[in-house]
Amino acid sequence: MTTAATAPCVGAQTRQTDRDRESLAKGGGRRRSHDARVRLFFTLAGLFSVLVMALIVLFLFAEGAGLFVTVNPIDFIFGKLWYPTYDPPDFGILPLIMGSVAVTIISSVIAVPLGLGAALYLAEVAGNRMREIVKPAVELLASLPSVVLGFVGMVVIAPMLQEWLDIPSGLNIFNASMMLALMAIPTITSISEDALHSVPRELKEASLALGATRWETLTKVTIPGALSGMGTATILGMSRAMGETMVVLMVAGGASQIPTSIFDSVRPLPSTIAAEMGETPVDSEHYLALFAIGIVLFFITLGFNLVAAYISNRFQQKGAATL
């Protein structure tokens, strides 16, 4: 009797187990199908970005390379005269390159110490209340449109510099560098702060437990551990200053000359393209020269990104033993 009564229960349990397995199999199949669709979507999104970038670069090179049929690339890069509307025209962009380099270097001298200092303060010194005030302020600085900063530099800063320093024009390298520094500080601060927070907490606690002061822990443990991210932040901030258009167009002065002072007016590469492209006949030498400037600017910013990638890999912390 016991065996006869137990048999139907065993059969029912077996059928229930089979149904559970089938349900789990169906659920696993649906999840795998969903994961595959999500993976395909992100793959297509990534490939779309690569395709758009490739098409932009192809168009840039297709338009700009036509200039070098009639103009020697060496004369183009190292020529000291930029008079594209003269007869015959002069297509020398060395003054434009020197103008870009000047505003980038001086803005970096201003932005890097302030950006890294702000990141160290927010990550290691500031209390929670102060961090809630300072961090949003830095992030809001990043949201300011470049045309607004350019307007402030042109209307407010330029007359002040001209009056206080007794210089011919307040639209110069120093003015443009200050505005570019304001744009680069949020980038440097944000990335550097993330890098400082990524340093393992146990390394800092171990340093303090061994008797190191807070300053010694910061300089010997925290900063070396975050050096990769901080270096990348610096290079990316400089890259943004190099590629910025509106600010330098409005406050750099617009003179295509090799600068000899920080108070000279210059015309960097991006502002030249923005100022002249709208008035240039399509397929003229001047038109092709502006695209060739874009090629030079492309290689300069590519160099900044390669340096940032090298620093990121070279100084990347792979464990406590690297400190």
XYZ file of C-alpha atoms in Angstrom:
323
model
C 0.000 0.000 0.000
C 2.797 2.399 0.826
C 4.501 1.776 -2.504
C 1.269 2.168 -4.485
C 0.421 5.471 -2.744
C 3.922 6.876 -3.189
C 4.199 6.184 -6.924
C 1.724 8.921 -8.055
C 3.518 11.480 -5.814
C 6.885 10.590 -7.305
C 5.449 10.896 -10.806
C 3.915 14.292 -10.003
C 7.218 15.540 -8.579
C 9.048 14.346 -11.684
C 6.617 16.146 -13.972
C 6.920 19.326 -11.862
C 10.709 19.118 -12.037
C 10.563 18.737 -15.826
C 8.286 21.789 -16.085
C 10.663 23.820 -13.870
C 13.571 22.867 -16.079
C 11.673 23.840 -19.205
C 10.700 27.166 -17.606
C 14.303 27.852 -16.607
C 15.489 26.941 -20.083
C 12.981 29.309 -21.683
C 13.890 32.100 -19.241
C 17.603 31.585 -19.900
C 16.963 31.652 -23.638
C 15.051 34.930 -23.382
C 17.816 36.488 -21.290
C 20.470 35.374 -23.778
C 18.408 36.784 -26.642
C 17.975 40.082 -24.780
C 21.705 40.244 -23.988
C 22.525 39.581 -27.631
C 20.262 42.426 -28.783
C 21.775 44.838 -26.257
C 25.296 43.778 -27.283
C 24.412 44.294 -30.955
C 22.993 47.758 -30.232
C 26.121 48.940 -28.439
C 28.346 47.415 -31.101
C 26.466 49.266 -33.847
C 26.595 52.489 -31.814
C 30.364 52.167 -31.454
C 30.829 51.348 -35.143
C 28.628 54.310 -36.091
C 30.903 56.645 -34.108
C 33.973 55.185 -35.810
C 32.311 55.521 -39.227
C 31.354 59.166 -38.676
C 34.864 60.000 -37.504
C 36.397 58.197 -40.487
C 34.136 60.080 -42.924
C 35.006 63.438 -41.317
C 38.737 62.704 -41.531
C 38.385 61.475 -45.122
C 36.511 64.630 -46.141
C 39.058 66.826 -44.370
C 42.009 65.205 -46.126
C 40.237 65.044 -49.500
C 39.611 68.803 -49.422
C 42.852 69.948 -47.808
C 45.290 67.802 -49.764
C 44.378 69.625 -52.991
C 46.325 72.676 -51.822
C 49.628 70.813 -51.930
C 49.367 70.389 -55.677
C 50.339 74.052 -56.058
C 51.823 74.893 -52.629
C 54.864 73.188 -51.116
C 53.936 71.633 -47.729
C 57.192 72.916 -46.204
C 56.444 76.459 -47.349
C 52.886 76.088 -46.059
C 53.905 75.006 -42.564
C 57.019 77.153 -42.120
C 56.032 80.184 -44.162
C 55.867 83.402 -42.141
C 53.261 85.272 -44.193
C 49.529 84.556 -44.272
C 47.970 86.728 -46.976
C 45.597 84.366 -48.798
C 43.794 87.127 -50.743
C 46.903 88.800 -52.188
C 48.015 88.337 -55.778
C 50.026 86.159 -55.612
C 48.762 84.803 -52.277
C 50.977 83.805 -49.347
C 49.965 80.650 -47.479
C 52.393 80.494 -44.575
C 50.823 79.290 -41.330
C 53.819 79.482 -38.984
C 52.412 82.648 -37.307
C 49.096 80.857 -36.825
C 50.796 77.814 -35.307
C 52.893 80.002 -33.005
C 49.762 81.862 -31.929
C 48.018 78.592 -31.053
C 51.074 77.319 -29.188
C 51.420 80.591 -27.262
C 47.842 80.724 -26.000
C 47.885 76.987 -25.205
C 51.096 77.126 -23.171
C 50.168 80.248 -21.201
C 46.634 79.029 -20.526
C 48.094 75.721 -19.321
C 50.467 77.559 -16.980
C 47.392 79.186 -15.444
C 44.948 76.264 -15.582
C 47.071 73.275 -14.565
C 48.097 74.472 -11.065
C 44.603 75.778 -10.350
C 42.869 72.668 -11.722
C 45.119 70.183 -9.943
C 45.016 72.246 -6.754
C 41.227 72.319 -6.833
C 41.132 68.553 -7.389
C 43.480 67.907 -4.442
C 41.439 70.228 -2.246
C 38.135 68.580 -3.143
C 39.478 65.037 -2.827
C 41.680 65.299 0.272
C 41.091 68.515 2.222
C 37.573 69.900 1.845
C 34.842 68.825 4.214
C 31.531 67.558 2.963
C 29.820 70.935 3.312
C 32.535 72.820 1.463
C 32.726 70.130 -1.225
C 29.001 70.540 -1.867
C 29.632 74.215 -2.595
C 32.910 74.119 -4.527
C 32.308 71.085 -6.741
C 29.026 72.355 -8.274
C 30.670 75.744 -8.834
C 33.492 74.114 -10.809
C 31.007 72.052 -12.810
C 28.921 75.156 -13.557
C 32.052 76.822 -14.878
C 32.265 74.041 -17.469
C 28.710 74.763 -18.594
C 29.445 78.366 -19.583
C 29.290 78.743 -23.387
C 32.565 79.756 -24.965
C 30.910 82.733 -26.630
C 29.963 84.071 -23.179
C 33.549 83.829 -21.972
C 34.702 85.467 -25.180
C 32.231 88.301 -24.674
C 33.434 88.820 -21.093
C 37.039 88.842 -22.264
C 36.292 91.325 -25.037
C 34.019 93.727 -23.146
C 35.308 93.516 -19.565
C 38.842 92.119 -19.434
C 40.276 93.802 -22.541
C 39.567 97.425 -21.426
C 40.882 96.626 -17.940
C 44.154 95.230 -19.300
C 44.531 98.151 -21.693
C 44.048 100.674 -18.892
C 45.999 98.979 -16.107
C 48.968 97.804 -18.172
C 49.037 100.738 -20.619
C 49.182 98.483 -23.690
C 47.903 99.257 -27.204
C 45.193 96.598 -27.153
C 43.603 94.391 -24.545
C 42.811 91.755 -27.183
C 45.983 89.734 -26.932
C 47.572 86.413 -25.923
C 47.251 87.039 -22.194
C 43.537 87.822 -22.382
C 42.827 84.768 -24.556
C 44.916 82.571 -22.258
C 42.957 83.605 -19.177
C 39.661 82.787 -20.879
C 40.978 79.442 -22.133
C 42.256 78.641 -18.653
C 38.752 79.142 -17.269
C 37.501 76.633 -19.829
C 40.236 74.067 -19.110
C 40.073 74.172 -15.288
C 36.820 72.149 -14.966
C 38.156 69.382 -17.241
C 41.423 69.117 -15.313
C 39.696 69.276 -11.932
C 37.007 66.707 -12.677
C 39.293 64.049 -14.180
C 42.002 64.581 -11.564
C 39.515 64.308 -8.711
C 38.223 60.998 -10.102
C 41.810 59.763 -10.341
C 42.523 60.741 -6.734
C 39.379 58.962 -5.516
C 40.428 55.813 -7.381
C 43.551 55.374 -5.231
C 42.791 52.476 -2.846
C 41.883 53.708 0.617
C 43.911 50.972 2.303
C 47.128 52.403 0.830
C 46.513 55.774 2.465
C 45.481 54.159 5.737
C 48.614 52.005 5.720
C 50.773 55.087 5.156
C 49.151 56.929 8.048
C 49.415 53.835 10.264
C 53.182 53.698 9.624
C 53.547 57.207 11.021
C 53.514 59.303 7.832
C 51.945 62.709 8.049
C 48.941 63.665 5.963
C 51.173 65.718 3.658
C 53.653 62.852 3.256
C 50.797 60.468 2.472
C 49.458 62.878 -0.115
C 52.804 63.396 -1.870
C 54.217 59.865 -1.548
C 51.109 57.704 -1.912
C 48.033 59.512 -3.221
C 49.558 61.633 -5.980
C 51.806 58.839 -7.369
C 48.801 56.519 -7.361
C 46.713 59.071 -9.288
C 49.519 60.315 -11.543
C 48.135 58.577 -14.615
C 44.726 60.234 -14.382
C 46.155 63.606 -13.422
C 48.561 63.562 -16.362
C 45.744 62.617 -18.712
C 43.605 65.444 -17.313
C 46.398 67.934 -17.949
C 46.903 66.845 -21.549
C 43.168 66.868 -22.284
C 42.863 70.352 -20.786
C 45.691 71.547 -23.037
C 44.046 69.854 -26.012
C 40.816 71.725 -25.361
C 42.703 75.003 -25.191
C 44.419 74.226 -28.492
C 41.172 73.408 -30.299
C 38.951 76.142 -28.889
C 37.602 78.522 -31.539
C 35.163 81.155 -30.308
C 37.195 82.527 -27.393
C 40.396 83.049 -29.392
C 38.401 84.457 -32.292
C 36.921 87.134 -30.036
C 39.791 88.063 -27.701
C 43.129 87.023 -29.255
C 43.295 90.085 -31.503
C 43.282 88.441 -34.939
C 46.778 89.490 -36.101
C 48.637 86.845 -38.108
C 52.087 87.530 -36.691
C 54.709 85.602 -34.780
C 54.321 86.823 -31.172
C 57.227 88.286 -29.238
C 55.282 89.207 -26.078
C 52.317 87.859 -24.160
C 50.569 91.154 -24.916
C 50.798 90.743 -28.695
C 47.713 90.044 -30.770
C 47.662 86.692 -32.548
C 45.407 84.598 -34.758
C 45.449 80.924 -33.744
C 44.593 78.121 -36.173
C 40.943 77.523 -35.131
C 40.026 81.205 -35.233
C 41.510 81.529 -38.720
C 39.231 78.791 -40.027
C 36.181 80.273 -38.304
C 36.877 83.844 -39.428
C 37.646 83.167 -43.099
C 35.678 80.090 -44.155
C 32.372 81.918 -44.582
C 33.841 84.448 -47.052
C 35.959 82.082 -49.142
C 34.918 80.862 -52.619
C 34.492 77.092 -52.717
C 37.385 75.159 -54.314
C 39.634 78.221 -54.396
C 43.197 78.014 -53.094
C 42.140 79.949 -50.017
C 39.328 77.436 -49.395
C 41.711 74.501 -49.738
C 44.241 76.232 -47.467
C 41.684 76.473 -44.663
C 41.047 72.745 -44.921
C 44.810 72.192 -44.892
C 44.918 74.183 -41.643
C 42.280 71.756 -40.356
C 44.616 68.868 -41.240
C 47.453 70.473 -39.258
C 45.134 71.090 -36.320
C 43.945 67.474 -36.551
C 47.492 66.161 -36.228
C 48.256 68.506 -33.331
C 45.212 67.382 -31.333
C 45.918 63.753 -32.288
C 49.386 64.218 -30.820
C 47.871 65.512 -27.578
C 45.593 62.462 -27.379
C 48.462 60.060 -28.061
C 50.509 61.682 -25.307
C 47.528 61.380 -22.950
C 47.165 57.685 -23.828
C 50.887 57.117 -23.258
C 50.815 58.828 -19.872
C 47.713 56.872 -18.890
C 49.360 53.544 -19.731
C 52.864 54.451 -18.561
C 51.905 55.589 -15.075
C 48.818 53.453 -14.574
C 48.721 51.917 -11.116
C 48.507 48.143 -11.387
C 48.706 47.405 -7.689
C 50.204 48.553 -4.443
C 53.655 47.422 -5.568
C 53.807 50.175 -8.180
C 53.869 52.943 -5.587
